[in-house]
Coordinates of C-alpha atoms in Angstrom, one line a residue:
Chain L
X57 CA 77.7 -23.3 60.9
X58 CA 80.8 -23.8 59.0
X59 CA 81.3 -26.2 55.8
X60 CA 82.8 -28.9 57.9
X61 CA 79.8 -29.0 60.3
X62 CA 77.6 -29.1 57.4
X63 CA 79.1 -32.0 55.9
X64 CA 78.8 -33.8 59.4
X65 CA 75.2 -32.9 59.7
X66 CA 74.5 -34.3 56.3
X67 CA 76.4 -37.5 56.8
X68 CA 74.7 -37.9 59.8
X69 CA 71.3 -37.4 58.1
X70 CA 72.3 -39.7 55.1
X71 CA 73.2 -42.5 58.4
X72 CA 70.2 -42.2 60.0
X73 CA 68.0 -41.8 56.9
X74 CA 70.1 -45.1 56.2
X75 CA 69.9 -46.2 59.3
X76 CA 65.8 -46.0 59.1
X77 CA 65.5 -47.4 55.8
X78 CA 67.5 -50.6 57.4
X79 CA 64.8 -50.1 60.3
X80 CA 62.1 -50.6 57.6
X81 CA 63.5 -53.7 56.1
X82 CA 64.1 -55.2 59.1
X83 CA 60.6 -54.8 60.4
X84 CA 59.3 -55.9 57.1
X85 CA 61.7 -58.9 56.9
X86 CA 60.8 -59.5 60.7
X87 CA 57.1 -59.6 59.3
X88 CA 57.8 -62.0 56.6
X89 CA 59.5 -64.0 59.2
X90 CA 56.8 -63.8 61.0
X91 CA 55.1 -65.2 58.9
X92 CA 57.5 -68.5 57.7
X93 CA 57.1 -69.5 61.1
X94 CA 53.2 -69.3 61.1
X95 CA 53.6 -71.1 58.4
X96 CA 55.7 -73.7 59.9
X97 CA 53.2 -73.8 62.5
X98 CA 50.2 -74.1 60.4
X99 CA 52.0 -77.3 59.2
X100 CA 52.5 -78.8 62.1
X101 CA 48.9 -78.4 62.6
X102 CA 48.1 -79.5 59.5
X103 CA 50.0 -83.3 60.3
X104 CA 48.3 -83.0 63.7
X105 CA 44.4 -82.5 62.7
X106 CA 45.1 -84.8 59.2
X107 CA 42.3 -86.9 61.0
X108 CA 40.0 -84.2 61.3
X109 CA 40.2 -83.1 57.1
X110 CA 38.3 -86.5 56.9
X111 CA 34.8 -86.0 56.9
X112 CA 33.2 -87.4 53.5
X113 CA 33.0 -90.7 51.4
X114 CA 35.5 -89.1 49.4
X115 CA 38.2 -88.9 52.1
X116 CA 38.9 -92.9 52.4
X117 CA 42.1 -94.3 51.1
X118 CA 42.9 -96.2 48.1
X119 CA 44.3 -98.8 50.3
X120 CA 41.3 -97.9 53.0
X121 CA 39.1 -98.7 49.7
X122 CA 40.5 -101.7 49.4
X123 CA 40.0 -103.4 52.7
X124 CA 36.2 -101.8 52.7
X125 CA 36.1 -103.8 49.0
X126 CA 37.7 -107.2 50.2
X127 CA 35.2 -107.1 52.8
X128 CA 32.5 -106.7 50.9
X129 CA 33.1 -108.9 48.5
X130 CA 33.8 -111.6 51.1
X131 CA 30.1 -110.9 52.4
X132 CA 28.8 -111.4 48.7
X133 CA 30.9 -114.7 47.6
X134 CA 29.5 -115.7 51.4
X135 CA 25.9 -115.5 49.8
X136 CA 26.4 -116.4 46.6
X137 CA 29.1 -119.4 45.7
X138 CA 32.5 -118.3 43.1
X139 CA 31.9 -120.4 40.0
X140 CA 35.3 -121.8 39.9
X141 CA 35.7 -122.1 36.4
X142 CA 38.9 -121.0 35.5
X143 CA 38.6 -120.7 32.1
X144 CA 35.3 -118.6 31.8
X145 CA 36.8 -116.4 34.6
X146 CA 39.9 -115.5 32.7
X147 CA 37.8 -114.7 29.7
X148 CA 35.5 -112.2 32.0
X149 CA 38.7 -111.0 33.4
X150 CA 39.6 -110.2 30.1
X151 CA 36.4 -108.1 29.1
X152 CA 36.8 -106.6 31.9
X153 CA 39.8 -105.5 32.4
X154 CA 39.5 -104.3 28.5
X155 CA 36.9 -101.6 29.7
X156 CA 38.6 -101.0 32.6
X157 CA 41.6 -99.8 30.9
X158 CA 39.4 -97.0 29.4
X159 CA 38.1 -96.2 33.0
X160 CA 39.1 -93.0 34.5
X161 CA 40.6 -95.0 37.3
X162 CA 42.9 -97.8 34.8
X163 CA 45.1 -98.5 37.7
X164 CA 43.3 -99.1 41.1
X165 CA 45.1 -99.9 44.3
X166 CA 45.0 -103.8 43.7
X167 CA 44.6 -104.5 40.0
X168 CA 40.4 -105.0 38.7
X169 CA 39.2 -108.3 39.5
X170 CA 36.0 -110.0 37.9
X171 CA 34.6 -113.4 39.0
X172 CA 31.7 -115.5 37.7
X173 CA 28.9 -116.3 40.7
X174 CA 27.2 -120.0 40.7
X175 CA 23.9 -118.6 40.8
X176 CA 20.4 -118.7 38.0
X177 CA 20.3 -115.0 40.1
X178 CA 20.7 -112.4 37.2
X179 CA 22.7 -109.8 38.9
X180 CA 26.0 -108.2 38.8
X181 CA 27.9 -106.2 41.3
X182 CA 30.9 -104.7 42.3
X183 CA 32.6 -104.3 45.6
X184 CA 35.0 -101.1 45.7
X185 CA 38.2 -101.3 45.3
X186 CA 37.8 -102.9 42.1
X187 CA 35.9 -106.6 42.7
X188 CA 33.5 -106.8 40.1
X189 CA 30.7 -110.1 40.4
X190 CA 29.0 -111.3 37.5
X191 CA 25.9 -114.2 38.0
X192 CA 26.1 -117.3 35.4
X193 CA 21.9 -116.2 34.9
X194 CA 23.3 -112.9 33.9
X195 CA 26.0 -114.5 31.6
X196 CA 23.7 -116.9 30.1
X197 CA 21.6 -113.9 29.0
X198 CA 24.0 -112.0 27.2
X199 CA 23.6 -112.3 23.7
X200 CA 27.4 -111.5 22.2
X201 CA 30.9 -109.6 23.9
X202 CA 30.0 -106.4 23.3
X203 CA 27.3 -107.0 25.9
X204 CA 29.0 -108.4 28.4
X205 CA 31.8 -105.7 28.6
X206 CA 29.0 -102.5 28.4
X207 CA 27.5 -104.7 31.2
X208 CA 31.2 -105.4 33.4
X209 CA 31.6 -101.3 32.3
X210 CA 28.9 -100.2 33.6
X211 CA 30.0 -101.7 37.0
X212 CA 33.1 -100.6 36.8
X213 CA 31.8 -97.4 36.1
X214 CA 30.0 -97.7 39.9
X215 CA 34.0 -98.3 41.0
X216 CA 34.9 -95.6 39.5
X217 CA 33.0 -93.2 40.3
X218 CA 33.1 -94.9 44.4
X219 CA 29.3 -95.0 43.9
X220 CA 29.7 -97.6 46.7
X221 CA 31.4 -95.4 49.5
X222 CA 28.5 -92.9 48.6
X223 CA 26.5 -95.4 49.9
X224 CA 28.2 -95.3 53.9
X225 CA 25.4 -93.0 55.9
X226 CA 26.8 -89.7 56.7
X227 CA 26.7 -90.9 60.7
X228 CA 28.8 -93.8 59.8
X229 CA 31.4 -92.0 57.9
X230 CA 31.7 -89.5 60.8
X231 CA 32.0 -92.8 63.3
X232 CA 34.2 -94.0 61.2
X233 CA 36.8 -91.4 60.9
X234 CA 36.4 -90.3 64.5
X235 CA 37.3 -93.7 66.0
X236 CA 40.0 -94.1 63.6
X237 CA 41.2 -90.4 65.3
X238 CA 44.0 -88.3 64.8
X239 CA 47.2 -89.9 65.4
X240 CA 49.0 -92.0 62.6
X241 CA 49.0 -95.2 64.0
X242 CA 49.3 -98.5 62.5
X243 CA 48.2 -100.5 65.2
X244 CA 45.7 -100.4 66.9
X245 CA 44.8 -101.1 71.1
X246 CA 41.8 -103.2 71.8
X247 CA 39.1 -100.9 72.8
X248 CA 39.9 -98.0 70.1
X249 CA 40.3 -101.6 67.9
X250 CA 37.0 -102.4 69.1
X251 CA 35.5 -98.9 67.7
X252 CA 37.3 -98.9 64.6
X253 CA 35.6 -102.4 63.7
X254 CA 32.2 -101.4 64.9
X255 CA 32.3 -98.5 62.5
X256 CA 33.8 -100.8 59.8
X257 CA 31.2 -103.4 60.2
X258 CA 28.7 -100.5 59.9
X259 CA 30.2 -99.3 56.4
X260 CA 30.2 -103.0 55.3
X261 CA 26.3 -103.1 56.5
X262 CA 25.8 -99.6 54.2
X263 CA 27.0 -101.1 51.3
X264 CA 26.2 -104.8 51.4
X265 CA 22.9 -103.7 51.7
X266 CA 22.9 -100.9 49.0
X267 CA 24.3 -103.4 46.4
X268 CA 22.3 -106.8 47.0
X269 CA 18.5 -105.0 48.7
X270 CA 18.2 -101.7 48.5
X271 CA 20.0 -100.8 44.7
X272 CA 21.9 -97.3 44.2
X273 CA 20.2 -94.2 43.7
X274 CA 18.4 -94.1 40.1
X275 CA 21.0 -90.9 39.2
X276 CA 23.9 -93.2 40.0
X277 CA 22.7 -96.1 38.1
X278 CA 22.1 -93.8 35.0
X279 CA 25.4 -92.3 35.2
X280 CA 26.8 -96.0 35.3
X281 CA 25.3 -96.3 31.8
X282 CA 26.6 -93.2 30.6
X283 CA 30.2 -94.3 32.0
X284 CA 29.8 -97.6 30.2
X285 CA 28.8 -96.2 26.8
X286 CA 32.2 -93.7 26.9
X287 CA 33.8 -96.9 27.8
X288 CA 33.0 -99.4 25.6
X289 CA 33.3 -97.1 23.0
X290 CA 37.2 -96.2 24.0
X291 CA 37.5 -99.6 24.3
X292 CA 36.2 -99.8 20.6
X293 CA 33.1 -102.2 21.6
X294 CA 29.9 -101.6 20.1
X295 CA 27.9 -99.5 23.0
X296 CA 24.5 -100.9 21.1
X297 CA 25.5 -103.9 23.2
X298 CA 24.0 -102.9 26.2
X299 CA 21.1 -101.4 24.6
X300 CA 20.6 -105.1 23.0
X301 CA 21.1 -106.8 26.6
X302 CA 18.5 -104.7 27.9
X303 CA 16.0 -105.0 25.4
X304 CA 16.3 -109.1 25.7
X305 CA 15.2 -107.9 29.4
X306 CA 12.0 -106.5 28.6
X307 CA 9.1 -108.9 29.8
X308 CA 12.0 -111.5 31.4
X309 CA 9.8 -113.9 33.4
X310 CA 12.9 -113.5 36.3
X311 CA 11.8 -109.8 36.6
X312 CA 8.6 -111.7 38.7
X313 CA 10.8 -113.0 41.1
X314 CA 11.9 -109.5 42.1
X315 CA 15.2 -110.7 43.2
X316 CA 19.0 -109.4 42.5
X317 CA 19.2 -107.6 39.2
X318 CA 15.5 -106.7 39.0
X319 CA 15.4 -105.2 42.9
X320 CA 18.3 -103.2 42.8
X321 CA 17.9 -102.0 39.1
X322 CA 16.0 -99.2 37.6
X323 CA 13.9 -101.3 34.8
X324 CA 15.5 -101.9 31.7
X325 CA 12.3 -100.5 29.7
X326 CA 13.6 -96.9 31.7
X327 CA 17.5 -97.4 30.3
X328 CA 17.0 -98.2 27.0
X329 CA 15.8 -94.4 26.1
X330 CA 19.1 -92.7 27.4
X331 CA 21.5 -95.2 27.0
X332 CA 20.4 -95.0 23.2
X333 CA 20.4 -91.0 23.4
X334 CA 24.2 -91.1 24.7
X335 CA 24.9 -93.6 22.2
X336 CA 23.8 -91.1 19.6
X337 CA 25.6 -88.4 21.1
X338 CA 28.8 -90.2 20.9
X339 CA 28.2 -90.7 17.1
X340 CA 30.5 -92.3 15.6
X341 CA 30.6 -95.5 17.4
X342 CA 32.5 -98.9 17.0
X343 CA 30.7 -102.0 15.2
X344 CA 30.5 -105.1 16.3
X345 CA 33.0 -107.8 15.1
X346 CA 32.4 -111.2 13.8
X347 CA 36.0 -112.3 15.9
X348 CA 34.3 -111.6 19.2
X349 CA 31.3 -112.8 18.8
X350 CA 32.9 -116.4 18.1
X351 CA 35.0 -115.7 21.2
X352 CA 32.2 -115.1 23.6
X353 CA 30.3 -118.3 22.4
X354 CA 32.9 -120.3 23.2
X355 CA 34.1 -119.4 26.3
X356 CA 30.4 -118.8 28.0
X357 CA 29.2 -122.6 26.4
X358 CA 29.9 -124.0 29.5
X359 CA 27.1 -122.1 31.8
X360 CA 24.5 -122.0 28.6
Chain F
X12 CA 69.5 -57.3 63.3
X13 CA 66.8 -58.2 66.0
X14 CA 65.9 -61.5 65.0
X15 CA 69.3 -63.6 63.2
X16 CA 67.2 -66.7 64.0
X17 CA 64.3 -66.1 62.7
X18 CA 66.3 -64.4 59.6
X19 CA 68.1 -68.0 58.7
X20 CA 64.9 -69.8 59.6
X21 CA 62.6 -67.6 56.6
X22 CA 65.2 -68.2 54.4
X23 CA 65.4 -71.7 54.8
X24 CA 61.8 -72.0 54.6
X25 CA 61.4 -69.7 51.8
X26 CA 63.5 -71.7 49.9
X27 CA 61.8 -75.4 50.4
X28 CA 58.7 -73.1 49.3
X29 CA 60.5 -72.3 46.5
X30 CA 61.6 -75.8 46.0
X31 CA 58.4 -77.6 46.1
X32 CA 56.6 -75.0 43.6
X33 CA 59.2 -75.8 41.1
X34 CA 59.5 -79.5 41.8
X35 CA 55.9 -81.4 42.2
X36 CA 55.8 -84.1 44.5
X37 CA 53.9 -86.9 43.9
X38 CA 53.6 -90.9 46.0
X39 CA 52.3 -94.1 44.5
X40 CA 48.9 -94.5 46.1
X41 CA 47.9 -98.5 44.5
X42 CA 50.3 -101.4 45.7
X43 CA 52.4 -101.9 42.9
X44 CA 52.5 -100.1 39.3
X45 CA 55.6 -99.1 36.9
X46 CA 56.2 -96.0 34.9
X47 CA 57.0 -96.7 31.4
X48 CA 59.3 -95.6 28.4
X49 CA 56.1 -93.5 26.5
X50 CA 52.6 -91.9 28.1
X51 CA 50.5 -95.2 27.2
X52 CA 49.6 -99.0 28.0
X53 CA 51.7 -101.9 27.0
X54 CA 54.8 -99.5 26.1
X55 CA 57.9 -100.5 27.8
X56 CA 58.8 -100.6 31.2
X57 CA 61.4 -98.1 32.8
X58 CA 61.3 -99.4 36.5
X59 CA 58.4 -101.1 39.0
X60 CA 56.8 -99.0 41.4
X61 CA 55.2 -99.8 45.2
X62 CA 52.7 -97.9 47.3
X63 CA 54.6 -94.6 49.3
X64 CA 57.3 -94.2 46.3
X65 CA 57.7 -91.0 46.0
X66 CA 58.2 -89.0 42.2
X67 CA 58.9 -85.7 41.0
X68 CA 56.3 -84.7 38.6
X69 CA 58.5 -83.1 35.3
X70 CA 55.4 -83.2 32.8
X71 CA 51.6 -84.2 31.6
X72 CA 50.5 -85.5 28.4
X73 CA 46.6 -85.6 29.3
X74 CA 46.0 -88.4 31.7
X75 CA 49.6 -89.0 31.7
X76 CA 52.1 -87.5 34.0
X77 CA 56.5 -87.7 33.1
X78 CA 57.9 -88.4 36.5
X79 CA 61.6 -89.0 37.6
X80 CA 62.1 -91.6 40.4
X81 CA 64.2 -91.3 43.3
X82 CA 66.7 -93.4 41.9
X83 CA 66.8 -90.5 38.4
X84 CA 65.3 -92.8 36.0
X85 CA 62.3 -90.9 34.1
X86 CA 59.1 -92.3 32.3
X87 CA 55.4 -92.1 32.4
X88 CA 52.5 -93.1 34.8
X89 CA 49.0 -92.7 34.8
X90 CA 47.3 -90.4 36.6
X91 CA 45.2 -92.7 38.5
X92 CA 48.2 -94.9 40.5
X93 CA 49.5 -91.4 42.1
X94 CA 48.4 -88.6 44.2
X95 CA 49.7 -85.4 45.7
X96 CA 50.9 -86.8 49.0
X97 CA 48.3 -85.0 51.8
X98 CA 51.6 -84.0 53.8
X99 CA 53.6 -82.5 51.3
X100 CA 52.9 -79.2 52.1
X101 CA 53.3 -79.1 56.2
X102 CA 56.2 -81.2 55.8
X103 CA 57.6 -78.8 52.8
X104 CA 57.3 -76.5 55.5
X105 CA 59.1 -78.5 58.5
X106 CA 61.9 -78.7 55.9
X107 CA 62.5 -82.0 54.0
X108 CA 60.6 -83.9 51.3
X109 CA 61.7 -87.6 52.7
X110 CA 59.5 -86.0 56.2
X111 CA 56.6 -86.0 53.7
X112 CA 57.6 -89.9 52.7
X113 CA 57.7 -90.6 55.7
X114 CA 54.5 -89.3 57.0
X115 CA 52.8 -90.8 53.8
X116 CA 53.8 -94.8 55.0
X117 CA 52.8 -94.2 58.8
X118 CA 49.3 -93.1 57.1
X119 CA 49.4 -96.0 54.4
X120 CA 48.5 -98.2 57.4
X121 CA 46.3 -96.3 59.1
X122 CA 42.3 -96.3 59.3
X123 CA 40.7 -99.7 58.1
X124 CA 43.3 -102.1 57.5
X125 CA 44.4 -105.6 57.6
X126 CA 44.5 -105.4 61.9
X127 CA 40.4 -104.3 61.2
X128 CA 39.9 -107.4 58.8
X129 CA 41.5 -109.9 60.8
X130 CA 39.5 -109.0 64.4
X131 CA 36.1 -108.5 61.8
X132 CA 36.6 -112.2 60.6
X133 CA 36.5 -113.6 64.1
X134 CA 33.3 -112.3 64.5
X135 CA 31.8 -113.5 60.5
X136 CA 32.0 -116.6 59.7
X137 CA 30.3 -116.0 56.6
X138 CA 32.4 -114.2 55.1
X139 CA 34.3 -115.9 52.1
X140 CA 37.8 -114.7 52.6
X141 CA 38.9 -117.8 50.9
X142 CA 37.6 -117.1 47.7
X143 CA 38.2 -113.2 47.5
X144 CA 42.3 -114.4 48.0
X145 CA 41.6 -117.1 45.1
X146 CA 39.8 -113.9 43.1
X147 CA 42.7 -111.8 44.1
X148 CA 45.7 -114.0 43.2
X149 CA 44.4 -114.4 39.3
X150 CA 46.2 -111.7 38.2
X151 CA 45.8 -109.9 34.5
X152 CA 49.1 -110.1 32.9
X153 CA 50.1 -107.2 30.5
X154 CA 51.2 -109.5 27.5
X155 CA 47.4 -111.2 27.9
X156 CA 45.6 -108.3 27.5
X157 CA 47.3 -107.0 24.9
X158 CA 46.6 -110.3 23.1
X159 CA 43.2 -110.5 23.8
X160 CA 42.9 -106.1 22.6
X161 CA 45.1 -107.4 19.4
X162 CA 43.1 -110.3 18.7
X163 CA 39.5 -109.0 19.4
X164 CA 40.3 -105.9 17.3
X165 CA 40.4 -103.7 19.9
X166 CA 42.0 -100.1 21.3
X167 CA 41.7 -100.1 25.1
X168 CA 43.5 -96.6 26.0
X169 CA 46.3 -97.6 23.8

């Protein structure tokens, strides 16, 4: 083999050794390829099966939240008349929206809305999405502000936390999310329509019935305490406030009756101890101010 | 090359990838909201806001997240009025962001909505409707909390 073949041998060696290194990529970049449009694929899927990622309480919308919470509360103010006092209810707005503001959950879908109920009833409740109820027996009962806002915290603390989708039995949130199905539709024909409301009057059964017979699970109601001692305290309300509101409960002659408050509350003798041991924890605290004391009386004179 | 298609097609996708790591992608999920000049309540307003906007995340100040609207002005929101929009990433992959905005409004109306309400009120009578959209209307103005925080000696997340 002379030089000049040699030369030709190694520069076809150096094209082929090229030549399979460009192999190489290619296959690998072929792989990676490969793999963009699994990934492409994978997304379609993903839009197509969005319906079947919803399984839990968790998985409702904000604005699916909402509707579940007008409904609700439509079913409460059915049972128990709005106190149409607009003066009272802009103060209790006020409160309310104070606390809420300290919530983890400040801006909900639309707004946090509080309303007085013409009822001797002590009770408060809240629908989700934000619709917060309190009873003029309740109001009358609470002895200063800082009451009534741990009290409207504590609910919103329920809201917060969607204590009241927890509520919608597993079956019904399955039913729920398999009639509403797969495809993104925004209306609806009249038998899936049909399905859709059965299952939606079956969530609205769940939680009517949670909030104004059965009550919430003790654990959630203790965790509504804790969330309204970390937000009064943001808010810079004295927590002992709801500590003092449930003291004045102890040995209340309505507790006989067994209605609202009293059947779907753990007894107050049972809060006192751990709201005042997360009060502690929370050391320092707010204090009370003269300014809002003189504030409450006068805008709750007209149901005492 | 064996595959020029699928060559131009990885690259594309590769670089929306790319794209949506570096640039968050969040939508308004309540009905109305604004983002404002500084990461707190009651400081000025930089533009209003509606359910499906979408923003580009550009920072966090604990519950507070610096966002640039589609229209490039830039401000603060809390946490709470946006989410990460559940199509972002399929639609990252099918090749534009406004696919994701899109996908996000068709879902807005979907599941339990007002078409559910209306045909459950025919059958409930008892139902108060009337008051929950007298509830409802009372809105909280800004200026009227800040009053009643001011005058009742008060923080509330300021």
């Amino acid at each position: 083999m002379n030089a000049r073949s040699r030369a030709a041998r190694a520069l076809l060696l150096a094209v082929l050794l090229a030549a399979g290194a460009a192999c190489s990529l290619i296959d690998q970049g072929t792989e990676i390829l490969g793999k963009a449009e699994d990934a492409v694929a994978k997304g379609d899927k993903a839009v197509k099966a969005y319906g079947k990622l919803r399984s839990a309480f968790g998985d409702f919308t904000e604005e699916e939240e909402y509707y579940i919470g007008r409904s609700v509360a439509a079913l409460i103010l059915g049972r128990y008349p709005a106190l149409n006092d607009a003066a009272l209810n802009l103060y209790v707005n006020k409160v309310g929206n104070a606390v809420a503001l300290s919530s983890e959950r400040p801006e909900i879908f639309a707004g946090w809305h509080f309303q007085a109920l013409d009822t001797d009833e002590v009770n408060a409740m809240a629908a989700p999405g934000g619709m917060i109820f309190i009873t003029k027996g309740l109001l009358k009962r609470c002895p200063d502000e800082e009451s009534l806002a741990l009290i409207l915290a504590h609910e919103v603390g329920h809201v917060a936390a969607r204590h009241g989708l927890q509520s919608i039995r597993k079956a019904n949130v399955t039913e729920t999310f398999t009639s509403i199905g797969l495809e993104a539709i925004k209306t609806y024909g009249p038998e899936q329509l049909a399905r859709v409301t059965a299952a939606f009057e079956g969530v609205l059964g769940d939680i009517v019935g949670t909030l104004v017979e059965r009550g919430y699970d003790r654990k959630l109601e203790y965790e509504a305490d804790e969330s309204a001692v970390l937000f009064g305290c943001r808010t810079g309300y004295d927590p002992a406030g709801l500590a003092r509101f449930l003291k004045t409960m102890v040995g209340d002659m309505s507790a006989v009756s067994g209605k609202g408050w009293f059947k779907t509350h753990p007894a107050p003798e049972q809060r006192i101890d751990r709201v005042q041991a997360e009060i502690d924890r929370l050391q320092p605290v707010p204090a009370p101010a003269a300014v809002r004391t003189q504030r409450f009386k006068s805008a709750v004179s007209a149901v005492r | 090359m064996k595959h020029p298609r699928k060559a131009v097609l990885a690259a594309g996708v590769l670089a929306v990838f790319c794209l949506a790591a570096a640039a968050d992608v969040l939508v308004v999920k309540i009905q109305s909201t604004q983002i404002r000049a500084q990461a707190q309540f009651f400081a000025p307003v930089v533009a209003g806001l509606k359910a499906g906007d979408a923003l580009t995340q550009i920072g966090v100040s604990g519950a507070w997240i610096q966002v640039r609207t589609a229209a490039g002005l830039s401000g603060w929101i809390h946490q709470s009025a946006v989410e990460v929009p559940r199509y972002a990433l399929a639609a990252a992959a099918g090749g534009t962001r406004t696919q994701a905005t899109a996908s996000e409004a068709a879902l807005a109306g979907k599941g339990f909505n007002k078409q559910v309400e209306e045909n459950f009120r025919t059958g409930h009578a008892e139902a108060d409707y009337a008051s929950v959209d007298r509830m409802l209307q009372n809105k909280m103005l800004w200026s009227q909390l800040k009053e009643f925080l001011d005058q009742g000696k008060l923080g509330g997340g300021r």
